[in-house]
Amino acid sequence: MDSPFELYIDGRFEAGAGTFDSIDPATGTPWATMPEARREQVERAVEAADRALRDPAWATLTASQRGKLLYRLADLLEQAAPELAAIETRDTGKIIRETRGQIAYIAEYYRYYAGIADKIEGSFVPVDKPDMQVWISREPIGVVAAIVPWNSQLFLSAVKLGPALAAGCTVVLKASEEAPGPLLAFARLLHQAGFPPGVVNVITGFGPECGAVLSSHPKVAQVAFTGGPATARHIVANTTGNLARVSLELGGKSPFIVFDDADLDSAVNAQLAAIFAASGQSCVAGSRLLVQAGIKDAFLARLLEKVAAIRIGAPDDAATEFGPLCTERQRQNIEAVLAASVAQGARVLCGGTRSDRAGIYFPPTIVDCSASPQADSITTELFGPVLSVDVFDDEAQAISKANSTAFGLAAGIFTRNLTRAHRLSRAIRSGVVWINTYRAISPLAPFGGFGLSGHGREGGAAAALEYTTTKTVWLRTSDVPMDDPFVMR
Ligand code: NAD
């Protein structure tokens, strides 16, 4: 199979040391050959990023000039959105109506960080010594290893590349082996935008080799990781040698809480978006419906009616609302957890079994766990289209059930009572709380988790500071010669 996909290392495109097939989830068959970076190429990419850090072509650019490169990248991304969307849809199975809109919006993230580049300021310290002037500058932390999963990868790269490049870092970006096409294609835009060689390198390969060599490399100063908690533990272990700073954006089991005074139509639509958009393959999936007992039947009846009308189809058809999963492994995991949950007393209300349709499809599924609130499907992140339902009687129970997992990424609250909404937003342990909405994002708004959902924040102005470290400079202003050398000043 001829492949248009190459690795991007030190400003040049090259074949991988190995190759592997990428699967089209709509058919379940290979559609493209991808280049696999092995140890030597990963190391070369890090060396290139390390050299670029000191190369005047990058190191002497002013912050505004770095911003201009990011603005140019944003424009190129906007122009290339239809082409990249088609690749992402083919490689991941994510529906075209979502990939098109999402990629165009990602350009706004690069513009936001382009504007931040020359606003990363230092400070002056009024120290308690009259003959000293002390100031603090913000320095780029160094080489950043950005490691992302297959879902929303252009977005998850933008929230790392944007602030890291604004801060003056250099980057080795590792695309997921499950669907690396969109990021390898994106590398062409980085090249076109004019980033000096080595400033951004884009590679892909398998986690245990490519990802491990990258995150443990002695010249990597920071690892910005998005993925699952199990891989995050490997990342932390990989960094015991280089002692790199690590940020983790991990999974979730986010509660979607509906009180009996909520606007039910709005809540039903938001719940559909929360769990069935992207076929549930979203870190913020609202996969635990907590509904107040008195409205459970009415809410589920409306939800089931809407679910029955979801248009399942080919992801490249603009009319399709629900496409396949990305990998067969995920589908089998979902089936295993569902089978265990049913054995534990959960009741399947819709979906639950794959159809004989070709491709890696799994239908929108709702399971009632109100009689078995410890069922696996209500405690495990499934990363798929499975909504687990539980009930609560009052506000205190809603909070206690919402906080009953070790995750803490997102939460949705539906109520017309705004004082209650405020109380819940304080009581729920999660990095994002959406009130009477769900799945809303903006480059201006920080995003990240509590607990097993990780730490570090992406988005917002402060994210650029996460790619810097401070330098404290002391200047003695006195002309009087230094006195006693054997005491601390
Ligand atoms: P994953 O953890 O399996 O893989 C993520 C990346 O880590 C891939 O590039 C992979 O190659 C790499 N990797 C794997 N083993 C490695 C190792 N030993 N050393 C270094 N790198 C290694 O994740 P996935 O299955 O592709 O994605 C799904 C997960 O990502 C879910 O848990 C989801 O919730 C999470 N996610 C989180 C966010 C967020 O912002 N919080 C966003 C999207 C996805």
XYZ file of C-alpha atoms and ligand atoms in Angstrom:
533
model
C 0.000 0.000 0.000
C 1.513 3.380 -1.003
C 1.458 5.750 1.913
C 1.448 9.541 1.991
C 2.299 9.451 5.707
C 5.828 10.096 6.972
C 7.567 11.039 10.208
C 8.703 14.645 10.607
C 12.106 14.906 12.282
C 14.473 17.887 12.314
C 12.552 19.691 9.575
C 12.554 16.713 7.167
C 9.991 14.072 6.252
C 11.190 10.479 6.355
C 9.972 6.887 6.333
C 9.705 4.949 9.588
C 12.188 2.298 10.651
C 9.160 0.023 10.533
C 5.591 0.238 9.276
C 2.176 -0.802 10.523
C -1.355 -0.784 9.148
C -3.985 1.636 10.309
C -7.538 0.325 10.353
C -10.558 2.118 8.879
C -13.106 1.559 11.686
C -16.014 1.913 9.235
C -14.943 -1.295 7.489
C -12.634 -2.901 10.052
C -9.941 -3.289 7.357
C -6.547 -1.572 6.824
C -6.674 1.658 4.834
C -3.147 3.099 5.135
C 0.393 2.083 5.983
C 1.894 4.177 8.749
C 5.572 4.803 9.539
C 6.759 3.408 12.869
C 9.478 5.334 14.728
C 11.807 3.038 16.616
C 14.486 3.926 19.168
C 17.013 5.574 16.814
C 14.407 7.855 15.246
C 12.873 8.811 18.573
C 16.299 9.674 19.934
C 17.126 11.676 16.826
C 13.877 13.632 17.190
C 14.731 14.526 20.815
C 18.299 15.490 19.857
C 16.907 17.727 17.088
C 14.507 19.383 19.536
C 17.340 19.892 22.011
C 19.584 21.504 19.361
C 16.720 23.704 18.166
C 16.294 25.034 21.686
C 19.678 26.776 21.443
C 19.742 27.371 17.678
C 19.518 31.139 17.042
C 16.870 30.428 14.375
C 14.500 29.737 17.303
C 16.294 30.946 20.426
C 16.688 34.545 19.210
C 13.158 34.960 17.870
C 11.260 37.533 19.881
C 8.131 36.365 21.653
C 6.046 38.316 19.108
C 7.806 36.516 16.265
C 6.963 33.160 17.874
C 3.387 34.388 18.065
C 3.419 35.201 14.342
C 4.455 31.639 13.506
C 1.521 30.375 15.572
C -0.880 32.762 13.787
C 0.387 31.434 10.456
C -0.121 27.861 11.636
C -3.695 28.721 12.668
C -4.479 30.094 9.192
C -2.996 27.020 7.499
C -4.974 24.757 9.804
C -8.203 26.533 8.986
C -7.544 26.154 5.252
C -6.614 22.491 5.617
C -9.573 21.669 7.898
C -11.623 19.810 5.233
C -8.649 17.647 4.204
C -7.589 16.908 7.789
C -11.195 16.190 8.779
C -11.474 13.600 6.000
C -8.261 11.902 7.198
C -9.371 11.951 10.841
C -12.766 10.526 9.953
C -11.185 7.741 7.886
C -8.557 6.878 10.487
C -10.610 7.115 13.698
C -14.217 6.602 12.544
C -15.231 9.901 14.137
C -18.131 11.374 12.154
C -17.358 14.011 9.549
C -19.824 16.573 10.911
C -17.815 16.626 14.156
C -14.262 16.487 12.723
C -14.953 19.372 10.298
C -16.284 21.694 12.981
C -13.734 20.704 15.591
C -10.659 21.222 13.405
C -11.778 24.676 12.282
C -12.229 25.634 15.951
C -8.781 24.274 16.901
C -7.283 27.138 14.883
C -8.677 29.433 17.588
C -6.494 27.660 20.170
C -3.360 28.451 18.161
C -4.502 32.072 17.756
C -5.136 32.353 21.468
C -1.620 31.135 22.326
C -0.135 33.252 19.517
C -1.543 36.241 21.399
C -0.218 34.931 24.736
C 3.387 34.506 23.465
C 4.453 38.119 24.136
C 2.451 38.406 27.342
C 4.484 35.911 29.334
C 6.108 38.375 31.670
C 8.611 38.227 34.479
C 8.555 40.326 37.651
C 10.661 42.552 39.870
C 11.291 41.485 43.474
C 11.589 44.269 46.101
C 14.177 42.378 48.169
C 15.148 43.468 51.680
C 18.674 44.533 50.593
C 19.082 48.141 49.427
C 22.106 47.453 47.203
C 20.503 44.647 45.217
C 18.072 44.519 42.321
C 16.340 41.194 41.783
C 14.126 40.198 38.932
C 12.499 36.975 37.802
C 12.298 35.945 34.169
C 10.193 33.146 32.706
C 12.326 30.676 30.750
C 11.129 27.888 28.451
C 11.383 24.622 30.348
C 13.162 22.870 27.463
C 12.261 19.894 25.264
C 8.642 18.828 25.699
C 7.475 15.297 24.907
C 3.793 15.602 23.975
C 2.082 12.206 23.961
C -1.540 12.004 22.868
C -4.250 9.372 22.375
C -6.083 8.829 19.085
C -9.295 10.683 19.921
C -9.449 14.449 19.334
C -5.696 14.312 18.697
C -5.470 17.608 16.770
C -7.213 19.298 19.674
C -5.134 17.544 22.342
C -1.976 18.517 20.441
C -3.088 22.151 20.112
C -3.513 22.531 23.877
C 0.087 21.346 24.302
C 1.852 22.804 21.240
C 0.162 26.215 21.502
C 1.365 27.075 25.024
C 4.689 25.186 24.717
C 5.707 27.046 21.535
C 4.399 30.360 22.869
C 6.718 29.831 25.854
C 9.701 29.117 23.568
C 9.981 25.358 24.144
C 10.657 22.783 21.449
C 8.507 19.680 21.073
C 8.501 16.043 20.035
C 4.860 15.156 19.433
C 3.954 11.471 19.486
C 0.769 10.455 17.696
C -1.139 7.374 18.826
C -0.440 4.160 16.935
C -4.206 3.581 16.727
C -4.792 6.396 14.209
C -1.758 8.589 13.530
C -2.916 9.909 10.135
C -4.260 13.341 11.190
C -1.131 14.359 13.125
C 1.279 13.123 10.461
C -0.697 15.187 7.933
C -0.667 18.155 10.335
C 3.165 18.000 10.343
C 3.074 19.325 6.753
C 1.402 22.488 8.067
C 4.076 22.930 10.750
C 6.673 22.737 7.985
C 4.767 25.194 5.772
C 4.278 27.630 8.654
C 8.061 27.994 8.819
C 9.009 26.706 12.273
C 12.806 26.216 12.194
C 14.000 22.580 11.866
C 13.697 20.587 15.073
C 11.349 23.017 16.832
C 8.448 20.616 16.370
C 8.952 16.969 15.438
C 6.035 14.616 14.802
C 6.492 10.882 15.221
C 4.377 7.827 15.851
C 4.975 4.283 16.981
C 4.023 1.891 19.726
C 3.776 2.906 23.373
C 6.239 0.447 24.922
C 9.038 1.435 22.496
C 8.382 4.820 20.873
C 6.481 6.318 23.847
C 8.805 4.870 26.467
C 12.051 5.950 24.740
C 10.596 9.434 24.275
C 9.323 9.998 27.813
C 12.465 8.575 29.455
C 14.961 10.433 27.239
C 17.525 12.345 29.342
C 17.041 15.507 27.268
C 13.278 15.680 27.791
C 12.378 18.275 30.423
C 8.602 17.886 30.457
C 6.110 15.223 29.435
C 2.640 16.474 28.554
C 0.516 13.343 28.442
C -3.100 12.644 27.572
C -4.389 9.081 27.715
C -5.559 6.436 30.147
C -4.540 6.061 33.819
C -2.730 2.744 33.188
C -0.447 4.374 30.610
C -0.006 7.381 32.909
C 1.580 5.058 35.481
C 4.099 3.949 32.827
C 4.807 7.605 32.025
C 5.515 8.404 35.660
C 7.789 5.335 35.896
C 9.540 6.339 32.645
C 10.448 9.716 34.134
C 12.207 8.446 37.267
C 15.528 8.760 35.368
C 15.202 12.140 33.627
C 13.035 13.566 36.453
C 10.985 15.397 33.828
C 8.025 17.480 34.914
C 4.839 15.576 34.064
C 1.304 16.755 33.341
C -1.448 14.161 33.067
C -4.846 14.510 31.387
C -6.551 11.181 31.964
C -9.912 9.522 31.784
C -13.140 9.957 33.694
C -16.460 8.502 34.790
C -18.293 11.765 34.818
C -21.671 12.165 36.542
C -24.562 13.780 34.707
C -27.001 14.889 37.424
C -30.630 15.693 36.653
C -32.889 17.202 39.337
C -36.662 17.021 39.114
C -36.946 20.780 38.422
C -34.691 20.621 35.327
C -35.759 21.541 31.813
C -36.127 17.921 30.766
C -35.925 18.421 26.996
C -32.714 20.363 27.356
C -31.305 17.799 29.808
C -32.208 14.901 27.486
C -30.414 16.549 24.559
C -27.383 17.334 26.696
C -27.292 13.759 27.979
C -27.351 12.487 24.392
C -24.424 14.776 23.545
C -22.609 13.804 26.745
C -22.559 10.077 26.093
C -23.314 9.385 22.445
C -21.361 12.136 20.661
C -18.126 10.668 19.264
C -19.747 7.291 20.014
C -18.906 7.877 23.677
C -15.158 7.975 23.009
C -14.588 11.146 24.900
C -12.677 11.691 28.132
C -15.500 13.908 29.406
C -18.282 11.475 28.442
C -21.171 11.938 30.891
C -21.356 8.179 31.354
C -23.117 8.064 34.754
C -26.642 9.415 34.695
C -27.771 10.289 38.219
C -31.443 11.144 37.967
C -33.753 12.188 40.802
C -35.956 9.197 41.639
C -39.303 10.915 40.971
C -38.503 11.707 37.315
C -36.488 8.616 36.427
C -39.193 6.953 34.316
C -40.204 10.134 32.496
C -36.589 11.081 31.777
C -35.626 7.626 30.544
C -38.725 7.399 28.348
C -37.775 10.637 26.551
C -34.139 9.588 26.338
C -34.940 6.155 24.890
C -37.226 7.721 22.297
C -34.409 10.023 21.136
C -31.826 7.236 21.171
C -34.009 5.129 18.886
C -33.932 7.977 16.349
C -30.116 8.400 16.282
C -28.831 8.001 12.716
C -26.130 5.327 12.804
C -24.109 5.181 9.613
C -20.917 5.696 7.674
C -18.749 8.311 9.411
C -18.015 10.151 6.146
C -21.738 10.724 5.470
C -22.687 14.220 6.663
C -26.092 12.912 7.797
C -24.580 10.357 10.190
C -24.877 11.127 13.897
C -23.238 8.024 15.317
C -20.327 6.103 13.829
C -18.083 3.175 14.740
C -15.625 2.769 17.604
C -11.961 3.272 16.790
C -10.638 -0.135 17.816
C -11.840 -3.714 18.113
C -10.047 -3.935 21.480
C -12.352 -1.243 22.862
C -15.437 -3.000 21.557
C -14.414 -6.262 23.209
C -13.684 -4.471 26.480
C -17.129 -2.848 26.426
C -18.763 -6.226 25.806
C -16.861 -7.835 28.684
C -17.764 -5.073 31.165
C -21.392 -5.127 30.079
C -21.620 -8.900 30.504
C -20.138 -8.615 34.019
C -22.534 -5.773 34.869
C -25.571 -7.745 33.770
C -24.379 -10.660 35.917
C -24.145 -8.133 38.803
C -27.791 -7.103 38.302
C -27.674 -4.277 35.738
C -30.548 -4.214 33.222
C -29.959 -3.341 29.555
C -32.609 -0.811 28.405
C -31.340 -0.438 24.819
C -28.416 -1.573 22.696
C -26.022 -3.887 24.501
C -25.045 -6.172 21.633
C -23.214 -5.551 18.373
C -25.173 -5.845 15.152
C -23.947 -7.757 12.093
C -23.050 -4.506 10.355
C -19.485 -4.496 8.929
C -17.010 -2.251 10.766
C -16.342 -1.717 14.463
C -19.834 -0.576 15.437
C -21.426 -0.844 18.861
C -24.909 0.611 19.363
C -25.948 3.379 21.778
C -26.517 1.486 25.010
C -28.281 2.352 28.267
C -28.053 0.134 31.346
C -30.116 0.620 34.470
C -27.832 0.081 37.468
C -30.186 1.551 40.080
C -30.609 -1.894 41.640
C -26.873 -2.643 41.371
C -25.051 0.654 41.942
C -21.699 -1.126 42.285
C -21.945 -2.752 38.821
C -18.717 -2.567 36.803
C -20.286 -0.362 34.145
C -20.899 2.393 36.696
C -17.377 2.333 38.122
C -15.200 1.615 35.037
C -14.355 4.052 32.254
C -15.649 2.330 29.109
C -14.673 4.965 26.550
C -17.685 3.961 24.503
C -21.424 4.591 24.031
C -22.664 3.104 27.293
C -24.743 5.147 29.718
C -25.112 3.668 33.215
C -28.128 4.912 35.155
C -28.513 5.379 38.893
C -31.006 7.367 41.006
C -30.811 9.744 43.973
C -33.387 11.058 46.406
C -31.950 14.394 47.497
C -29.075 16.821 47.020
C -26.831 15.160 49.611
C -27.189 11.777 47.955
C -26.577 13.290 44.500
C -23.276 14.756 45.761
C -22.229 11.572 47.508
C -22.933 9.428 44.416
C -21.294 11.969 42.083
C -18.120 11.812 44.190
C -18.107 8.027 44.531
C -15.363 7.329 41.967
C -11.622 7.992 42.062
C -11.959 10.015 38.830
C -12.790 13.728 38.761
C -12.704 15.128 35.256
C -16.139 16.618 34.508
C -19.676 16.842 35.858
C -23.008 18.038 34.478
C -25.750 19.503 36.686
C -29.263 20.110 35.393
C -31.538 22.155 37.617
C -33.421 25.471 37.483
C -32.427 26.140 41.087
C -29.258 28.204 40.771
C -28.417 28.341 44.460
C -28.428 24.547 44.449
C -26.309 24.540 41.292
C -23.743 26.727 43.091
C -23.675 24.404 46.096
C -23.137 21.372 43.894
C -20.456 23.029 41.813
C -18.489 23.536 45.042
C -19.143 20.071 46.458
C -18.343 17.974 43.392
C -14.717 16.971 43.033
C -14.004 17.507 39.358
C -11.918 19.823 37.233
C -14.835 21.001 35.088
C -18.475 21.519 36.096
C -21.088 22.303 33.472
C -24.408 23.722 34.711
C -27.362 23.311 32.339
C -24.945 22.540 29.487
C -22.340 19.907 28.645
C -19.246 19.395 26.468
C -18.566 23.129 26.076
C -14.928 24.181 25.560
C -12.966 27.341 24.824
C -9.261 28.175 24.482
C -9.776 30.733 27.276
C -11.070 28.196 29.817
C -8.710 25.888 31.760
C -9.395 22.162 31.557
C -8.104 19.203 33.592
C -8.939 16.728 36.311
C -8.795 15.766 39.973
C -7.676 12.403 41.351
C -7.265 9.606 38.795
C -8.297 12.046 36.060
C -4.846 13.594 36.371
C -3.279 16.927 37.184
C -2.046 19.947 35.279
C -4.367 22.273 33.381
C -4.639 22.843 29.636
C -6.363 25.841 28.070
C -6.395 29.344 29.492
C -3.510 31.778 29.849
C -1.891 30.029 32.823
C -1.235 26.917 30.692
C 1.613 28.765 28.956
C 3.322 29.208 32.345
C 3.250 25.422 32.808
C 5.885 25.247 30.037
C 8.181 27.741 31.727
C 10.401 27.762 34.741
C 11.626 30.858 36.561
C 15.112 32.318 36.673
C 16.000 34.691 39.498
C 18.659 37.280 38.648
C 20.528 39.257 41.369
C 22.328 42.475 40.452
C 24.421 44.324 43.027
C 24.048 48.053 42.409
C 26.698 49.304 44.885
C 30.098 50.586 43.666
C 31.642 49.830 47.060
C 33.941 46.772 46.815
C 32.520 43.490 48.164
C 33.523 43.010 51.819
C 33.810 39.829 53.948
C 33.781 36.889 51.470
C 33.039 34.347 54.223
C 29.478 35.363 55.058
C 26.278 35.007 53.158
C 24.914 38.253 51.813
P -3.562 5.255 25.910
O -3.233 5.658 27.298
O -3.627 3.806 25.578
O -2.487 5.886 24.867
C -2.171 7.246 24.870
C -0.774 7.448 24.286
O 0.189 6.878 25.167
C -0.545 6.781 22.921
O 0.161 7.664 22.079
C 0.296 5.575 23.284
O 1.139 5.127 22.245
C 1.131 6.114 24.433
N 1.706 5.058 25.279
C 1.211 3.822 25.524
N 2.049 3.138 26.341
C 3.080 3.973 26.619
C 4.269 3.838 27.416
N 4.554 2.719 28.067
N 5.105 4.898 27.491
C 4.822 6.061 26.847
N 3.728 6.219 26.056
C 2.865 5.195 25.952
O -4.937 5.978 25.581
P -5.993 5.692 24.402
O -6.624 4.372 24.623
O -5.381 5.979 23.076
O -7.041 6.872 24.719
C -8.067 6.722 25.620
C -7.778 7.309 26.982
O -7.392 8.682 26.896
C -9.025 7.307 27.840
O -8.735 6.925 29.164
C -9.489 8.753 27.779
O -10.346 9.137 28.821
C -8.188 9.464 27.790
N -8.341 10.852 27.305
C -8.222 11.894 28.194
C -8.406 13.206 27.775
C -8.265 14.385 28.730
O -8.061 15.508 28.263
N -8.361 14.218 30.027
C -8.715 13.470 26.444
C -8.840 12.382 25.566
C -8.638 11.084 26.015
